[in-house]
C-alpha atoms as an extended CHARMM CRD file, in Angstrom:
* protein
*
       129  EXT
         1         1  UNK       CA             -6.1290000000       -7.6170000000        5.4380000000  PROA      1               0.0000000000
         2         2  UNK       CA             -3.9880000000       -5.5550000000        3.7730000000  PROA      2               0.0000000000
         3         3  UNK       CA             -0.0870000000       -6.1920000000        2.2890000000  PROA      3               0.0000000000
         4         4  UNK       CA              1.6040000000       -3.0520000000        1.2230000000  PROA      4               0.0000000000
         5         5  UNK       CA              4.4420000000       -3.4910000000       -0.6040000000  PROA      5               0.0000000000
         6         6  UNK       CA              6.4440000000        0.0070000000       -1.8660000000  PROA      6               0.0000000000
         7         7  UNK       CA              9.4620000000       -0.5550000000       -4.5710000000  PROA      7               0.0000000000
         8         8  UNK       CA             10.8880000000        2.4750000000       -5.0530000000  PROA      8               0.0000000000
         9         9  UNK       CA             14.8100000000        3.7980000000       -5.4520000000  PROA      9               0.0000000000
        10        10  UNK       CA             17.3730000000        3.3320000000       -1.9890000000  PROA      10              0.0000000000
        11        11  UNK       CA             17.5940000000        7.1630000000       -1.4920000000  PROA      11              0.0000000000
        12        12  UNK       CA             14.4270000000        7.3260000000       -1.8170000000  PROA      12              0.0000000000
        13        13  UNK       CA             13.5960000000        4.8740000000        1.2190000000  PROA      13              0.0000000000
        14        14  UNK       CA             16.8420000000        6.5700000000        3.1760000000  PROA      14              0.0000000000
        15        15  UNK       CA             14.5360000000        9.8430000000        3.0310000000  PROA      15              0.0000000000
        16        16  UNK       CA             11.4960000000        9.4200000000        3.7530000000  PROA      16              0.0000000000
        17        17  UNK       CA             11.2070000000        5.6780000000        4.4140000000  PROA      17              0.0000000000
        18        18  UNK       CA              9.2790000000        6.0720000000        8.1770000000  PROA      18              0.0000000000
        19        19  UNK       CA              7.0770000000        9.2330000000        6.1170000000  PROA      19              0.0000000000
        20        20  UNK       CA              6.0290000000        7.7030000000        3.6930000000  PROA      20              0.0000000000
        21        21  UNK       CA              4.3190000000        3.9580000000        5.6290000000  PROA      21              0.0000000000
        22        22  UNK       CA              2.9170000000        6.6270000000        8.0350000000  PROA      22              0.0000000000
        23        23  UNK       CA              1.4320000000        8.2730000000        4.7740000000  PROA      23              0.0000000000
        24        24  UNK       CA              0.2840000000        4.8560000000        2.7820000000  PROA      24              0.0000000000
        25        25  UNK       CA             -1.0520000000        3.2830000000        6.5790000000  PROA      25              0.0000000000
        26        26  UNK       CA             -2.9700000000        6.8040000000        7.3340000000  PROA      26              0.0000000000
        27        27  UNK       CA             -4.6110000000        6.8070000000        4.0400000000  PROA      27              0.0000000000
        28        28  UNK       CA             -5.5110000000        3.2940000000        4.5840000000  PROA      28              0.0000000000
        29        29  UNK       CA             -6.9430000000        3.6520000000        8.3660000000  PROA      29              0.0000000000
        30        30  UNK       CA             -9.6070000000        6.2360000000        6.5650000000  PROA      30              0.0000000000
        31        31  UNK       CA            -10.9300000000        4.8870000000        2.9840000000  PROA      31              0.0000000000
        32        32  UNK       CA            -10.8020000000        1.4310000000        4.3330000000  PROA      32              0.0000000000
        33        33  UNK       CA            -12.0240000000        1.9690000000        8.4830000000  PROA      33              0.0000000000
        34        34  UNK       CA             -8.7990000000       -0.6070000000        9.1810000000  PROA      34              0.0000000000
        35        35  UNK       CA             -6.8050000000       -0.5340000000       12.5060000000  PROA      35              0.0000000000
        36        36  UNK       CA             -4.3900000000        1.4530000000       13.6740000000  PROA      36              0.0000000000
        37        37  UNK       CA             -2.8740000000       -1.5980000000       15.0200000000  PROA      37              0.0000000000
        38        38  UNK       CA             -2.5210000000       -3.1480000000       11.2440000000  PROA      38              0.0000000000
        39        39  UNK       CA              0.3300000000       -2.0460000000        9.7600000000  PROA      39              0.0000000000
        40        40  UNK       CA              2.6360000000       -4.6860000000        7.3790000000  PROA      40              0.0000000000
        41        41  UNK       CA              4.4730000000       -2.6280000000        4.6000000000  PROA      41              0.0000000000
        42        42  UNK       CA              7.3390000000       -4.2120000000        2.8340000000  PROA      42              0.0000000000
        43        43  UNK       CA              9.3450000000       -1.2340000000        0.9770000000  PROA      43              0.0000000000
        44        44  UNK       CA             11.8780000000       -2.6370000000       -1.7400000000  PROA      44              0.0000000000
        45        45  UNK       CA             14.3550000000       -0.5050000000       -1.5800000000  PROA      45              0.0000000000
        46        46  UNK       CA             16.5930000000       -1.0590000000       -5.6360000000  PROA      46              0.0000000000
        47        47  UNK       CA             19.4890000000        0.4100000000       -7.5800000000  PROA      47              0.0000000000
        48        48  UNK       CA             19.2350000000        2.2060000000       -9.9370000000  PROA      48              0.0000000000
        49        49  UNK       CA             20.7450000000        0.0810000000      -11.9550000000  PROA      49              0.0000000000
        50        50  UNK       CA             17.4530000000       -2.2530000000      -11.0700000000  PROA      50              0.0000000000
        51        51  UNK       CA             14.7330000000        0.3350000000      -11.4500000000  PROA      51              0.0000000000
        52        52  UNK       CA             14.1160000000        1.1080000000      -14.6780000000  PROA      52              0.0000000000
        53        53  UNK       CA             10.7920000000        3.8060000000      -14.9900000000  PROA      53              0.0000000000
        54        54  UNK       CA             10.2420000000        6.6310000000      -17.4480000000  PROA      54              0.0000000000
        55        55  UNK       CA             12.0320000000       10.4070000000      -16.6000000000  PROA      55              0.0000000000
        56        56  UNK       CA              9.7470000000       11.7790000000      -16.5220000000  PROA      56              0.0000000000
        57        57  UNK       CA              8.5920000000       10.3720000000      -12.9500000000  PROA      57              0.0000000000
        58        58  UNK       CA             12.4320000000       11.4350000000      -11.5130000000  PROA      58              0.0000000000
        59        59  UNK       CA             14.8260000000        9.3960000000       -8.7590000000  PROA      59              0.0000000000
        60        60  UNK       CA             10.8470000000        9.8890000000       -6.5050000000  PROA      60              0.0000000000
        61        61  UNK       CA              9.3670000000        7.3890000000       -8.2160000000  PROA      61              0.0000000000
        62        62  UNK       CA              7.1930000000        4.9350000000       -6.3370000000  PROA      62              0.0000000000
        63        63  UNK       CA              5.7400000000        2.0070000000       -7.0920000000  PROA      63              0.0000000000
        64        64  UNK       CA              2.8620000000        1.0790000000       -4.6430000000  PROA      64              0.0000000000
        65        65  UNK       CA              1.4610000000       -2.8420000000       -5.0560000000  PROA      65              0.0000000000
        66        66  UNK       CA             -1.6960000000       -3.2820000000       -1.9870000000  PROA      66              0.0000000000
        67        67  UNK       CA             -3.0110000000       -6.9470000000       -1.4670000000  PROA      67              0.0000000000
        68        68  UNK       CA             -5.9730000000       -6.8480000000        0.4770000000  PROA      68              0.0000000000
        69        69  UNK       CA             -9.8860000000       -8.9760000000        0.9530000000  PROA      69              0.0000000000
        70        70  UNK       CA            -12.6460000000       -8.6140000000       -1.4610000000  PROA      70              0.0000000000
        71        71  UNK       CA            -15.0680000000       -6.7560000000       -0.4420000000  PROA      71              0.0000000000
        72        72  UNK       CA            -13.5960000000       -2.6150000000       -0.5540000000  PROA      72              0.0000000000
        73        73  UNK       CA            -16.8980000000       -0.6910000000       -2.1330000000  PROA      73              0.0000000000
        74        74  UNK       CA            -15.8020000000        0.8800000000       -5.6910000000  PROA      74              0.0000000000
        75        75  UNK       CA            -15.9320000000        4.1250000000       -4.1340000000  PROA      75              0.0000000000
        76        76  UNK       CA            -13.7090000000        2.6540000000       -0.5240000000  PROA      76              0.0000000000
        77        77  UNK       CA            -10.8980000000        2.2100000000       -3.6130000000  PROA      77              0.0000000000
        78        78  UNK       CA            -11.1910000000        4.9560000000       -5.1830000000  PROA      78              0.0000000000
        79        79  UNK       CA            -11.5070000000        7.4720000000       -1.8710000000  PROA      79              0.0000000000
        80        80  UNK       CA             -7.1160000000        5.3610000000       -0.9840000000  PROA      80              0.0000000000
        81        81  UNK       CA             -5.5140000000        5.9020000000       -4.1180000000  PROA      81              0.0000000000
        82        82  UNK       CA             -6.3350000000        9.5110000000       -3.2520000000  PROA      82              0.0000000000
        83        83  UNK       CA             -5.4900000000       10.0310000000        0.1040000000  PROA      83              0.0000000000
        84        84  UNK       CA             -2.3810000000        8.2870000000       -0.8970000000  PROA      84              0.0000000000
        85        85  UNK       CA             -1.4180000000       10.1130000000       -3.5580000000  PROA      85              0.0000000000
        86        86  UNK       CA             -3.0080000000       13.5080000000       -1.0070000000  PROA      86              0.0000000000
        87        87  UNK       CA             -0.6220000000       11.9930000000        2.2340000000  PROA      87              0.0000000000
        88        88  UNK       CA              2.6390000000       10.8120000000        0.7560000000  PROA      88              0.0000000000
        89        89  UNK       CA              2.8250000000       14.3570000000       -1.7460000000  PROA      89              0.0000000000
        90        90  UNK       CA              1.9580000000       16.2710000000        1.3510000000  PROA      90              0.0000000000
        91        91  UNK       CA              4.1570000000       13.6920000000        3.6220000000  PROA      91              0.0000000000
        92        92  UNK       CA              7.0620000000       13.4900000000        1.6750000000  PROA      92              0.0000000000
        93        93  UNK       CA              6.8640000000       16.2080000000       -0.8750000000  PROA      93              0.0000000000
        94        94  UNK       CA              6.9510000000       13.3960000000       -3.9410000000  PROA      94              0.0000000000
        95        95  UNK       CA              4.5820000000       14.3480000000       -5.9390000000  PROA      95              0.0000000000
        96        96  UNK       CA              1.7020000000       12.3540000000       -7.4080000000  PROA      96              0.0000000000
        97        97  UNK       CA              3.3780000000       11.7650000000      -10.4620000000  PROA      97              0.0000000000
        98        98  UNK       CA              5.8290000000       10.4330000000       -9.4130000000  PROA      98              0.0000000000
        99        99  UNK       CA              4.1590000000        7.3370000000       -7.4590000000  PROA      99              0.0000000000
       100       100  UNK       CA              1.7710000000        4.4440000000       -9.1260000000  PROA      100             0.0000000000
       101       101  UNK       CA             -0.5730000000        2.8340000000       -7.4130000000  PROA      101             0.0000000000
       102       102  UNK       CA             -2.2940000000       -1.3130000000       -7.9480000000  PROA      102             0.0000000000
       103       103  UNK       CA             -4.3990000000       -3.0180000000       -5.8130000000  PROA      103             0.0000000000
       104       104  UNK       CA             -4.8220000000       -6.5260000000       -6.1190000000  PROA      104             0.0000000000
       105       105  UNK       CA             -7.7650000000       -8.0370000000       -4.5570000000  PROA      105             0.0000000000
       106       106  UNK       CA             -8.7430000000      -12.0160000000       -3.3500000000  PROA      106             0.0000000000
       107       107  UNK       CA            -10.7620000000      -14.2230000000       -1.5890000000  PROA      107             0.0000000000
       108       108  UNK       CA            -10.1640000000      -14.2840000000        2.1640000000  PROA      108             0.0000000000
       109       109  UNK       CA             -9.7130000000      -17.9650000000        1.5260000000  PROA      109             0.0000000000
       110       110  UNK       CA             -6.8360000000      -18.0500000000       -0.4330000000  PROA      110             0.0000000000
       111       111  UNK       CA             -4.9790000000      -16.2220000000        2.4700000000  PROA      111             0.0000000000
       112       112  UNK       CA             -3.5310000000      -18.1970000000        5.7730000000  PROA      112             0.0000000000
       113       113  UNK       CA             -2.4930000000      -16.1730000000        8.8940000000  PROA      113             0.0000000000
       114       114  UNK       CA             -1.4390000000      -16.1140000000       11.4760000000  PROA      114             0.0000000000
       115       115  UNK       CA             -1.9840000000      -20.5810000000       10.9820000000  PROA      115             0.0000000000
       116       116  UNK       CA             -5.9280000000      -20.3780000000       10.1060000000  PROA      116             0.0000000000
       117       117  UNK       CA             -7.0650000000      -20.0180000000        7.0070000000  PROA      117             0.0000000000
       118       118  UNK       CA             -8.7750000000      -16.1350000000        6.4350000000  PROA      118             0.0000000000
       119       119  UNK       CA            -12.1540000000      -17.4410000000        5.7770000000  PROA      119             0.0000000000
       120       120  UNK       CA            -12.2300000000      -19.2250000000        9.9600000000  PROA      120             0.0000000000
       121       121  UNK       CA            -10.3180000000      -16.0260000000       11.5210000000  PROA      121             0.0000000000
       122       122  UNK       CA            -12.2260000000      -13.6040000000       13.4430000000  PROA      122             0.0000000000
       123       123  UNK       CA            -10.8180000000      -10.2400000000       12.2600000000  PROA      123             0.0000000000
       124       124  UNK       CA            -12.0310000000       -7.7010000000       14.2300000000  PROA      124             0.0000000000
       125       125  UNK       CA            -12.2250000000       -4.9660000000       11.8950000000  PROA      125             0.0000000000
       126       126  UNK       CA            -14.6140000000       -4.3910000000        8.8600000000  PROA      126             0.0000000000
       127       127  UNK       CA            -13.6430000000       -5.0760000000        5.9030000000  PROA      127             0.0000000000
       128       128  UNK       CA            -17.4830000000       -4.5950000000        3.2330000000  PROA      128             0.0000000000
       129       129  UNK       CA            -16.7000000000       -0.6470000000        3.3420000000  PROA      129             0.0000000000
């Protein structure tokens, strides 16, 4: 399971939402061997007054927070971050300098999905990659 929250300025999302979502999902599928149908993205579009960041990041500054089950290797997480930077720049023109990514991992037992504890849920894909 991977839930993704993306923060940025509203005009950036208006121009790049679909491309960002595609780039993020394709990076997750590639790096984590993730199923195509498991896309969970939430875009938080902010007004300039509500999004304070260093000037050198520019108006396309984007924060990506990924919550996922623990179990991925360090190399898989490194690959994910690398894929995100490359695919976002290719799809949107947003420079890696303007993108920040955090990954938070929690045990499956900390998740409730489709009426069940995720520890008891058959996922249909591998987490230990």
